[in-house]
Coordinates of C-alpha atoms and ligand atoms in Angstrom, one line a residue:
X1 CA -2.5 66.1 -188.2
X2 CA -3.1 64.1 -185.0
X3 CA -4.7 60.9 -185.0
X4 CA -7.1 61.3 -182.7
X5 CA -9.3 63.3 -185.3
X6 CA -8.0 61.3 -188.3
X7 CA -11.3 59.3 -190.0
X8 CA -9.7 55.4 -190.1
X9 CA -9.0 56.1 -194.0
X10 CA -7.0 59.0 -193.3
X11 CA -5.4 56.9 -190.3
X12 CA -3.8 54.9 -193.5
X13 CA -3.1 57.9 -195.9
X14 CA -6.6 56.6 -198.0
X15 CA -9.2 58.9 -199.0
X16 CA -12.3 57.0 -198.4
X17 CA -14.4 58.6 -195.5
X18 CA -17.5 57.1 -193.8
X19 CA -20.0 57.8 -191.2
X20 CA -18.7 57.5 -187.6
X21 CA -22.0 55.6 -186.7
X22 CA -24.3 52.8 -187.7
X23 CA -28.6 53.0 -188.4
X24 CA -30.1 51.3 -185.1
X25 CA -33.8 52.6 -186.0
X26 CA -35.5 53.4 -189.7
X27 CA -38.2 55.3 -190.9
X28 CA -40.3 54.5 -194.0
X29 CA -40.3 56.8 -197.0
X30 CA -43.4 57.2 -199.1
X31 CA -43.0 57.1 -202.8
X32 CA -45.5 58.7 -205.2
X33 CA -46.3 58.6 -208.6
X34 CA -46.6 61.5 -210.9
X35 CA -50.5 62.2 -210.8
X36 CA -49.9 62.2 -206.9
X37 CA -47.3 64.6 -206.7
X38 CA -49.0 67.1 -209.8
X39 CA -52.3 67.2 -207.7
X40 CA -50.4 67.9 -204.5
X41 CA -48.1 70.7 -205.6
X42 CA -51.3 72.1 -207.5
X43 CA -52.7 72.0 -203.4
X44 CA -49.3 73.5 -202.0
X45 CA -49.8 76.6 -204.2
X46 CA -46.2 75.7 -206.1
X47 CA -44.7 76.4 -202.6
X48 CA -42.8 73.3 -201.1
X49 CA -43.5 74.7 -197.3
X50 CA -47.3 73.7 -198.4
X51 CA -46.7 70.5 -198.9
X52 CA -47.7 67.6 -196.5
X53 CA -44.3 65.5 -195.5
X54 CA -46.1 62.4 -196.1
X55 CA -46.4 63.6 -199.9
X56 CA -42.3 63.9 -200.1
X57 CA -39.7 61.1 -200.8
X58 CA -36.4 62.5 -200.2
X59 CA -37.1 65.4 -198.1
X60 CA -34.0 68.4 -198.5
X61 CA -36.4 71.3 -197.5
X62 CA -34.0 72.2 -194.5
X63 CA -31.6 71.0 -192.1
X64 CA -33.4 72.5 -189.7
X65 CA -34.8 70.2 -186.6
X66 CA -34.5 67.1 -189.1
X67 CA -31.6 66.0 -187.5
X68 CA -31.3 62.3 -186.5
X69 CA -30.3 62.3 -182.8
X70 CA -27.8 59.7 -181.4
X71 CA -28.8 56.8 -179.2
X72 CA -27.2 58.9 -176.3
X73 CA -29.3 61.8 -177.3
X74 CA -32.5 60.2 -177.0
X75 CA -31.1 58.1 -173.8
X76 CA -31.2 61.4 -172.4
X77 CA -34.6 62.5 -173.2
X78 CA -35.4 59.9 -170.1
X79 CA -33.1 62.3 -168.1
X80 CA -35.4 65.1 -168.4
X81 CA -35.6 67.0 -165.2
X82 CA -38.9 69.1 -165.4
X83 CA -38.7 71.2 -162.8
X84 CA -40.1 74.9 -163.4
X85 CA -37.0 76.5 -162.1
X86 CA -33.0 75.0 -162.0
X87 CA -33.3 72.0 -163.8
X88 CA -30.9 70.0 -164.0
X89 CA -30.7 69.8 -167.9
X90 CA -30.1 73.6 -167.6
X91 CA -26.9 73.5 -165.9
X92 CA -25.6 70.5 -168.3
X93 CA -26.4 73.1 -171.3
X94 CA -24.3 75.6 -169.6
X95 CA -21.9 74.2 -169.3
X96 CA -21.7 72.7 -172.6
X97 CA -22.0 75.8 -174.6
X98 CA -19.3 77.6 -171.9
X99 CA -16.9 74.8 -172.8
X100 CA -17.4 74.4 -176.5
X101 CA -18.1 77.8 -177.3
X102 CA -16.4 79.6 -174.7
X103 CA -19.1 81.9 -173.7
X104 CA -19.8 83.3 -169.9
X105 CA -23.9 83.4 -170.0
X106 CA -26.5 81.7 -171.8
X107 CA -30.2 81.6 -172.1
X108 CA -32.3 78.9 -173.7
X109 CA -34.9 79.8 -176.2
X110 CA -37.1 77.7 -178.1
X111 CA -35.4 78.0 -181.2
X112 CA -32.9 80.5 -183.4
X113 CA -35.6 83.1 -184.1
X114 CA -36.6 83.2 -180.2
X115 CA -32.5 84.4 -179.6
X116 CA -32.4 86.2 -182.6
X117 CA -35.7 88.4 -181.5
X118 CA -34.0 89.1 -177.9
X119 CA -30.8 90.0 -179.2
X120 CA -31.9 92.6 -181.5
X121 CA -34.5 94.4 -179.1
X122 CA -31.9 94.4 -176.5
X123 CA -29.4 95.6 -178.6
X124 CA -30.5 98.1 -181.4
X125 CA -31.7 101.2 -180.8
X126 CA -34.5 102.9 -183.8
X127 CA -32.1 104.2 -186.3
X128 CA -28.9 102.1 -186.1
X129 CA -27.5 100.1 -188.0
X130 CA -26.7 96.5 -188.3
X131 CA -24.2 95.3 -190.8
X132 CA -23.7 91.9 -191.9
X133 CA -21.9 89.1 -193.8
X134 CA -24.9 88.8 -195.9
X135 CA -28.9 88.7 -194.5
X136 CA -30.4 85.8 -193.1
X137 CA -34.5 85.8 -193.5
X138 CA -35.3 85.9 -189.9
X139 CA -32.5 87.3 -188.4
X140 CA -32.6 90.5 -191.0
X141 CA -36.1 90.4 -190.2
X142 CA -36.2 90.6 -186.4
X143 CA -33.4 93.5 -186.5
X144 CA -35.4 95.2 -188.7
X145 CA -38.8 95.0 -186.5
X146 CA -36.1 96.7 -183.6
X147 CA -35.8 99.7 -185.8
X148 CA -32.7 98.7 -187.7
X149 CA -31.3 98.9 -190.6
X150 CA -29.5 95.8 -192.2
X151 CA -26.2 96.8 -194.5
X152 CA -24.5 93.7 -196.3
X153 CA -20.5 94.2 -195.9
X154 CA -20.1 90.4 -197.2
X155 CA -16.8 90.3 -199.8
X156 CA -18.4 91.0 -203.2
X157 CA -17.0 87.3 -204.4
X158 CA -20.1 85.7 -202.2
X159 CA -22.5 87.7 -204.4
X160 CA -20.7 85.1 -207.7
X161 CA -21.8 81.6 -207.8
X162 CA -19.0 80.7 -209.5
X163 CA -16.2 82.3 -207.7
X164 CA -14.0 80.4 -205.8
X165 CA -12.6 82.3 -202.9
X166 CA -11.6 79.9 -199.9
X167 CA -14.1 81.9 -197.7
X168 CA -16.5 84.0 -199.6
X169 CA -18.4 84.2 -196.2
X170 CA -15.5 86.6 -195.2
X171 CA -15.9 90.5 -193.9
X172 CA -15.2 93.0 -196.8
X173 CA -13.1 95.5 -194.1
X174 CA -13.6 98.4 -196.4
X175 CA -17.0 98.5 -196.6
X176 CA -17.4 98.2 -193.3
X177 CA -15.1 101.1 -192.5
X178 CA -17.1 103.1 -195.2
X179 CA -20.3 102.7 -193.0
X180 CA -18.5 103.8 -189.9
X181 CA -17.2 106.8 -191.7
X182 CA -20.3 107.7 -192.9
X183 CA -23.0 106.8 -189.9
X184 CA -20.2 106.8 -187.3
X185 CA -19.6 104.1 -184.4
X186 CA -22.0 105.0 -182.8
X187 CA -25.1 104.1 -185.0
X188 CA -23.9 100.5 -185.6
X189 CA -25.9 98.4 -182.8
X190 CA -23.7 95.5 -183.4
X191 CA -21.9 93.4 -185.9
X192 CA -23.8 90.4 -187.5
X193 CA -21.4 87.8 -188.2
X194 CA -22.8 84.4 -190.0
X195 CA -20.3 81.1 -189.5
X196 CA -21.0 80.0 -193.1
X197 CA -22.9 82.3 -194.6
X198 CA -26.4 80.3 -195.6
X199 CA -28.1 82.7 -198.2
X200 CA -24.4 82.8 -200.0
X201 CA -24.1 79.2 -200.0
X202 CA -22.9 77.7 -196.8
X203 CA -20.0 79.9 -197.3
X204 CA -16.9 80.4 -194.7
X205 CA -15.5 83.3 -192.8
X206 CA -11.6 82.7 -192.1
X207 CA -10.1 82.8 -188.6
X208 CA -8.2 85.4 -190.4
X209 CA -11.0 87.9 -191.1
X210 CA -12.4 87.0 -188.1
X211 CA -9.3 88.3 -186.1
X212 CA -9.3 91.7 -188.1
X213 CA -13.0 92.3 -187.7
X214 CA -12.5 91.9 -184.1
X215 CA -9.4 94.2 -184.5
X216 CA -10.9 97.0 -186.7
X217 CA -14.5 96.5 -184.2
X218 CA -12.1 97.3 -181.1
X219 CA -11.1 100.8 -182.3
X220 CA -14.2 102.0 -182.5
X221 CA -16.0 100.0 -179.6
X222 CA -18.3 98.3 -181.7
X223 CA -20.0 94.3 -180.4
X224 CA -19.6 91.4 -182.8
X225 CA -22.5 88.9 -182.6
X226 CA -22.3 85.7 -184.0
X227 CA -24.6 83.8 -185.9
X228 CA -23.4 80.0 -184.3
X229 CA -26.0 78.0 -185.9
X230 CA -23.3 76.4 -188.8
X231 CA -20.6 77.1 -186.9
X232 CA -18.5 74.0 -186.6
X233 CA -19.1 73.3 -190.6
X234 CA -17.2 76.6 -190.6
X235 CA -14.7 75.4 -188.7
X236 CA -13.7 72.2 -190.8
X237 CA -13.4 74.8 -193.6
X238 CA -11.2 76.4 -191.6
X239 CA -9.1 73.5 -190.5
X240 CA -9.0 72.3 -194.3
X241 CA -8.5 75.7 -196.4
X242 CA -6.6 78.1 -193.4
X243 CA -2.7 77.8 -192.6
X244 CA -2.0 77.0 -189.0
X245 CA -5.2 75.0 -188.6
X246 CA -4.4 71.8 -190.3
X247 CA -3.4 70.7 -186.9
X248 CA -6.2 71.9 -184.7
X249 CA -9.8 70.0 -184.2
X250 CA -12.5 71.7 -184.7
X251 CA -13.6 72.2 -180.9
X252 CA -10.0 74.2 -181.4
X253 CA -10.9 75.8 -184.0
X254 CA -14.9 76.7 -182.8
X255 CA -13.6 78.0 -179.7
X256 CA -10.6 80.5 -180.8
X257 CA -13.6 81.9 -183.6
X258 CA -16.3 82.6 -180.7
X259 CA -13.1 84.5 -179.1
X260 CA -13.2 87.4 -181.7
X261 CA -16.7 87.5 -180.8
X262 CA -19.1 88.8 -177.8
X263 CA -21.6 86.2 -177.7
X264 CA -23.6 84.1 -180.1
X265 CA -27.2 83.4 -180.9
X266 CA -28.1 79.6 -181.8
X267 CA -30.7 77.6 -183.5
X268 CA -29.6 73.7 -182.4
X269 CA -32.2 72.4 -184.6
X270 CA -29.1 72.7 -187.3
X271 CA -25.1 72.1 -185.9
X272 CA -26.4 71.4 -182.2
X273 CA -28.0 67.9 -183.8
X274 CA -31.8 68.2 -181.8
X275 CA -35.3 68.7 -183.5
X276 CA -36.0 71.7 -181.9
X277 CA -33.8 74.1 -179.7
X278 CA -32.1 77.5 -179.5
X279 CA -29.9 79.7 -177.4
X280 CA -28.1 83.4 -176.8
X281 CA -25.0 83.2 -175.0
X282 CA -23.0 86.4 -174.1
X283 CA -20.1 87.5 -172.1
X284 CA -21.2 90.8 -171.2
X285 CA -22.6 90.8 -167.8
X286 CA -25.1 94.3 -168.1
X287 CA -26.1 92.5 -171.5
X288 CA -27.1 89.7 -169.6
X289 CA -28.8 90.9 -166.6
X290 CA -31.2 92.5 -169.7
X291 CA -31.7 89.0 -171.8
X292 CA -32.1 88.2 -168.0
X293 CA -35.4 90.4 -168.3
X294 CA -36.3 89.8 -171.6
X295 CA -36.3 85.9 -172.2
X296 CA -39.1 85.9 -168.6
X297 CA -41.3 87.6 -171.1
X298 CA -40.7 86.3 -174.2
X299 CA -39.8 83.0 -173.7
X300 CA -39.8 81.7 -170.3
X301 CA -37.9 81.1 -167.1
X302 CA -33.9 81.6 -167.5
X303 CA -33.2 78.3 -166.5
X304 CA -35.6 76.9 -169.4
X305 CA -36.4 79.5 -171.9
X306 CA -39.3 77.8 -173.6
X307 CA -37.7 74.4 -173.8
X308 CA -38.4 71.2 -171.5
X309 CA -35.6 69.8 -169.6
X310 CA -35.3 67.0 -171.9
X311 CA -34.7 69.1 -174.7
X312 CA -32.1 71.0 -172.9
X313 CA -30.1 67.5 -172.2
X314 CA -30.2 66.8 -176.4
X315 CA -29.0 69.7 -176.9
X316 CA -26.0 69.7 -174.4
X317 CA -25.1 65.8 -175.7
X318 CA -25.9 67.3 -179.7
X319 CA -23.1 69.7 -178.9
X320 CA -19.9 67.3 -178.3
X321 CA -21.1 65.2 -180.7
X322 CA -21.0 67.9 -183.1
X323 CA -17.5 68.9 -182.6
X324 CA -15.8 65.7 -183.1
X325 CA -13.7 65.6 -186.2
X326 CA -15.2 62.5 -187.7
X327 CA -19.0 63.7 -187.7
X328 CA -18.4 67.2 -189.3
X329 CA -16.0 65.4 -192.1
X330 CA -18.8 63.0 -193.1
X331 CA -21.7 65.4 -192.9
X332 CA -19.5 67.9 -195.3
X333 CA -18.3 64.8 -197.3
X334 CA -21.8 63.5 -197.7
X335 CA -22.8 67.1 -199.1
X336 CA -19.8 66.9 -201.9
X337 CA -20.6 63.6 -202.6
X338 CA -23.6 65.3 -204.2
X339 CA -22.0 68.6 -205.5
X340 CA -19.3 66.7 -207.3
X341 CA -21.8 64.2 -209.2
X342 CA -23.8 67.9 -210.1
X343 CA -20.5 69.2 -211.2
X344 CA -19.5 65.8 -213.3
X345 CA -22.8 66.8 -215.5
X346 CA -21.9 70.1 -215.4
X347 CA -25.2 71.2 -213.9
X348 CA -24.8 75.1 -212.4
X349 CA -24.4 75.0 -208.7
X350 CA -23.0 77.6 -206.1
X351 CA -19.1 76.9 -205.9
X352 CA -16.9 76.1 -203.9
X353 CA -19.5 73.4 -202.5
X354 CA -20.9 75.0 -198.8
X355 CA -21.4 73.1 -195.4
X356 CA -25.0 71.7 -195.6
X357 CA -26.6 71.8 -198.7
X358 CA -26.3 72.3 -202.4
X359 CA -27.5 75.3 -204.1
X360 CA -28.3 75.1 -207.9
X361 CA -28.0 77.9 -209.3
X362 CA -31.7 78.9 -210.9
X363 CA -30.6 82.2 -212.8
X364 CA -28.2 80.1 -214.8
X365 CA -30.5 76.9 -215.3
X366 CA -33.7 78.8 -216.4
X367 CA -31.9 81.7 -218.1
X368 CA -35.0 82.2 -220.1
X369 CA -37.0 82.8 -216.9
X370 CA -37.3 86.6 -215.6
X371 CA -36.6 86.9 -212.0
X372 CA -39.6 88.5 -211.0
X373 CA -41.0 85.2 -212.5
X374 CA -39.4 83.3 -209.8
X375 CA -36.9 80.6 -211.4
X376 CA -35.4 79.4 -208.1
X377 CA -39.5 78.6 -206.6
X378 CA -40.1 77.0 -210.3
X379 CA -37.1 74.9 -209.7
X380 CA -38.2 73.6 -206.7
X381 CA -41.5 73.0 -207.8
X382 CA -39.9 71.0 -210.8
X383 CA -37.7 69.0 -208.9
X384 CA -40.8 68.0 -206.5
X385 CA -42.9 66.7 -209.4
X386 CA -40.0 64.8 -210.9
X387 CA -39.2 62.3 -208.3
X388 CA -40.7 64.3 -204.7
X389 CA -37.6 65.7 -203.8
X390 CA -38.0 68.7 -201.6
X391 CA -35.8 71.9 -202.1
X392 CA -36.4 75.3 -200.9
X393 CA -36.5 78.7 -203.0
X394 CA -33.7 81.5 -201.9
X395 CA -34.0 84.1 -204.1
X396 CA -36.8 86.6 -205.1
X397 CA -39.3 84.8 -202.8
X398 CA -36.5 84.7 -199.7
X399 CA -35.5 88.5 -200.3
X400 CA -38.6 89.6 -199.3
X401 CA -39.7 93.4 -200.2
X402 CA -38.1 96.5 -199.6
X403 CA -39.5 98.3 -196.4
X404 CA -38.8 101.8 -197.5
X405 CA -40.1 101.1 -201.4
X406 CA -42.5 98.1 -201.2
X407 CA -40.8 96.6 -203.9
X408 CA -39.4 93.3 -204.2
X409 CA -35.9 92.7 -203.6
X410 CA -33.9 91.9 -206.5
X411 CA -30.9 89.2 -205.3
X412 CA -28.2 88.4 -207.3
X413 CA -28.1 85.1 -206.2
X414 CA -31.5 83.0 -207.2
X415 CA -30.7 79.4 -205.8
X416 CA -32.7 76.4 -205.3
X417 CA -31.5 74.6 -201.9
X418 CA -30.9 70.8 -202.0
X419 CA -30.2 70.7 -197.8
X420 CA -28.8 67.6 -196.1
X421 CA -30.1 67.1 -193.2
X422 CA -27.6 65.3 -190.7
X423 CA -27.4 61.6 -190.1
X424 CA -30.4 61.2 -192.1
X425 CA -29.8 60.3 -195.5
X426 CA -27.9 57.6 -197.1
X427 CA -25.3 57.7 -200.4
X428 CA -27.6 56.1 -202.4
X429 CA -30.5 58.9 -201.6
X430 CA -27.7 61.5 -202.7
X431 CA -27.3 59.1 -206.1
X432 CA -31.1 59.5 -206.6
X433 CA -31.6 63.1 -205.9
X434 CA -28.5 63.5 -208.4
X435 CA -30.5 61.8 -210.7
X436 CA -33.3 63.8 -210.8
X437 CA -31.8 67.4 -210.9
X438 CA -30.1 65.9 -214.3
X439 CA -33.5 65.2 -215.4
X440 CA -35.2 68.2 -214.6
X441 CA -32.1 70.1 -216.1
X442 CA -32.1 68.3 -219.7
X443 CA -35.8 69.4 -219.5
X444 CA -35.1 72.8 -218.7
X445 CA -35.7 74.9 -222.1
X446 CA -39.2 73.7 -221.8
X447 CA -40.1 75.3 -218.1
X448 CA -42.5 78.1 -217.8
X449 CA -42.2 80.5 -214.5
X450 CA -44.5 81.3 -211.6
X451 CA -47.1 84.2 -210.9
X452 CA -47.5 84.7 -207.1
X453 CA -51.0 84.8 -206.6
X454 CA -50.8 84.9 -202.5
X455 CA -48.3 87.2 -200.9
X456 CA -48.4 87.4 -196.8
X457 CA -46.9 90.4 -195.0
X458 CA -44.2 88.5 -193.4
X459 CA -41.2 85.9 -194.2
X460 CA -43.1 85.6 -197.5
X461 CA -41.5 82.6 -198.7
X462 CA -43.1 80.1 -195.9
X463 CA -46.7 80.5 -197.4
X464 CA -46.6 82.5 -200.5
X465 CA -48.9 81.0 -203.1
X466 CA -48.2 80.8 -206.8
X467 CA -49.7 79.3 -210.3
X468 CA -47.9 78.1 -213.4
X469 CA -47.8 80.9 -216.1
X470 CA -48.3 78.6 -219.1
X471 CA -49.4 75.0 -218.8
Ligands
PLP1 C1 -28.3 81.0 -190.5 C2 -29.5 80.8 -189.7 N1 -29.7 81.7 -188.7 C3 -30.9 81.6 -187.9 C4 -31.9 80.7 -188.2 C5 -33.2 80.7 -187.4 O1 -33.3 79.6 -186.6 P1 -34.7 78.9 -186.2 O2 -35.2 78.3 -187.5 O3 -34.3 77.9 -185.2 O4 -35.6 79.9 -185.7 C6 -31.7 79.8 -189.3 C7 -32.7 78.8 -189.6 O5 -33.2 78.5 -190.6 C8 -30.5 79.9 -190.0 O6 -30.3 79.1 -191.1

């Protein structure tokens, strides 16, 4: 390992770790007392996406956007260059993302969705299908309003909490050459590749798999499109767990992975360290000259894609400060911090502990609740009215329904995310959250489920509204 991406306790063979940066600015929490947070809950339908953030304490609903940015990043805010067309900003992103990631073209967009919705209407055609390393909700979602069809060819270990494969985000190779053989090449629009797989946990894909997919995608002419938005977390994974990469930094490491692929859709509200932000690089030029097209329509101008300049300069700082060794050990290390005090009370979580967040596992902590009476939502719902910690449901509620059926999907994972967002949160935040997901865990036996009493058509989880079954 070479020292310049040594932490200074690893500079001295120690193990302690610590963020590479000091608070400059705070932000007051609001604390609550139980009445408060039963009557709000009651208000937010059982859903923590209701709630108000001025009702929450420790706020672990996503790391999406609630990033804090560096006093560089907001130093170039003030060298925001607003100009409709060329702006400056622009070109500084372009750059970034072509040196980082390796890419030949980019467009902005104003966040992951924005890039996920031109990618699949550019790419899939009615019919084909899209196979994946597990579904994300919006990203499934916007392939499927193209007309296609979403097959999961993840490694069957993701689908085991408990498991304990290196990199359960990986590829299963035979399954994906099953659905060639049996829909041919020719139907598959594209590969959907996820660097750490979110719904399975924050989960890794090796460099390994990564170099196979792109080998086995080559003899039959099929596109691999990556899902960037946790790639560099994937990357320390990679550096830590994969021979031959002990030695590599993570820009290293980020860049040979994007190699395999043929471009990469972004939401910088997560790695890229902004509060709002997306992107769609590519290196196929006729691919381009489309997005080229499509992003005038959908998002705006090329050269700003529904962002302001100022945005666009966050986003290109976000991105070198996301690669360096230091930040991505800390942000991981803060997220085991809390995954090994769960694991020390022997409370069920997802395993081996992911990138950005800690999943509980719901199925095994309300075994008593049926899933179609949502443990993972109750979960959250618990946690909030313990001590106002807010988690998100991904399970039942996240599937979503079956288009062909109109049932819901059953998962086999039912998880409550505890998500870190970055820079944000302190040790002794992680200590009290701990805290409480031991409490609501001795107090488990007791817990009732949910009936959803308001469904909306789409992306049901943001605004579904539930009641307790028993009081
Ligand atoms: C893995 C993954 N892909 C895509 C997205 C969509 O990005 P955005 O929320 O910026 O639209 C998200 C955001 O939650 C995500 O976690």
């Amino acid at each position: 390992m070479t020292d310049h991406f040594r932490t200074m306790g690893q500079q001295f063979g120690r193990r302690s770790w610590a963020e590479p940066w000091k608070i400059k600015m705070v932000e007051p929490l609001t604390m609550t007392d139980p009445d408060h947070r039963q009557k709000a809950m009651a208000e937010a339908g059982y859903n923590t996406f209701l709630l108000r953030s001025e009702d929450v304490y420790i706020d672990l609903l996503t790391d999406s956007g609630t990033s804090a940015m560096s006093d560089r990043q907001w130093a170039g805010l003030m060298l925001g260059d607003e100009a409709y067309a060329g702006s400056r900003n622009f070109y500084h992103l372009e750059e970034a993302i072509q040196t980082y990631y390796g890419y030949k073209y980019m467009v902005p967009t104003h966040q992951g969705r924005g890039a996920e919705h031109l990618l699949s209407q550019a790419m899939i055609k009615p019919g084909q299908h899209v196979a994946g390393n597990m579904y994300f909700t919006t990203t499934r979602l916007h392939q499927e309003l193209a007309g296609g069809i979403f097959v999961d060819v993840i490694i069957d270990e993701a689908h085991e909490p408990q498991n304990m494969h290196p990199f359960k985000g990986n590829v299963d190779l035979g399954k994906l050459q099953s659905l060639i053989d049996r829909v041919g090449a020719e139907n598959i629009a594209y590969i959907s590749l996820a660097g750490t797989v979110n719904m399975a946990g924050g989960q890794p894909v090796s460099m390994a798999n990564a170099r196979d997919l792109r080998a086995l995608c080559d003899r039959y002419g099929i596109r691999i499109y990556l899902d960037a938005t946790r790639m560099v977390e994937n990357a320390l994974f990679i550096q830590e767990r994969e021979q031959g990469y002990t030695d590599k930094s993570i820009a290293q490491i980020l860049k040979e992975f994007c190699s395999y692929t043929d471009g990469a859709w972004m939401s910088a509200k997560k790695d890229n360290l902004v509060n709002i932000g997306g992107w769609l690089a590519v290196n196929l030029a006729d691919l381009f000259e489309e997005l080229l097209n499509m992003v005038v329509i959908f998002e705006g101008l090329h050269t700003y894609g529904g962002l302001a300049g100022r945005d666009m300069e966050a986003i290109a700082i976000g991105i070198v400060e996301a690669v360096q060794d230091d930040h991505v050990r800390a942000r991981v290390g803060q997220v085991r911090y809390l995954g090994q005090l769960l694991l020390d009370w022997e409370i069920p979580i997802v395993q081996p502990i992911g990138g950005h967040a800690i999943f509980l596992d719901a199925r095994h902590f309300y075994a008593h609740i049926p899933q179609a009476q949502f443990p993972a939502q109750t979960l959250a719902a618990e946690l909030y009215l313990d001590s106002g910690i807010r988690s998100m449901e991904l399970g039942i509620v996240s599937a979503g329904r079956d288009p062909e059926t109109g049932d819901h999907r059953y998962p086999s994972l039912e998880l409550t995310r505890l998500t870190i967002p970055r820079r944000v949160y302190t040790q002794a935040h992680m200590d009290v959250v701990a805290e409480s997901v031991k409490a609501v865990f001795d107090a488990r036996e007791r817990m009732h489920g949910l009936k959803m009493v308001y469904e909306p058509k789409y992306l049901r989880f943001f605004q579904a509204r539930f009641e307790p079954l028993h009081e």
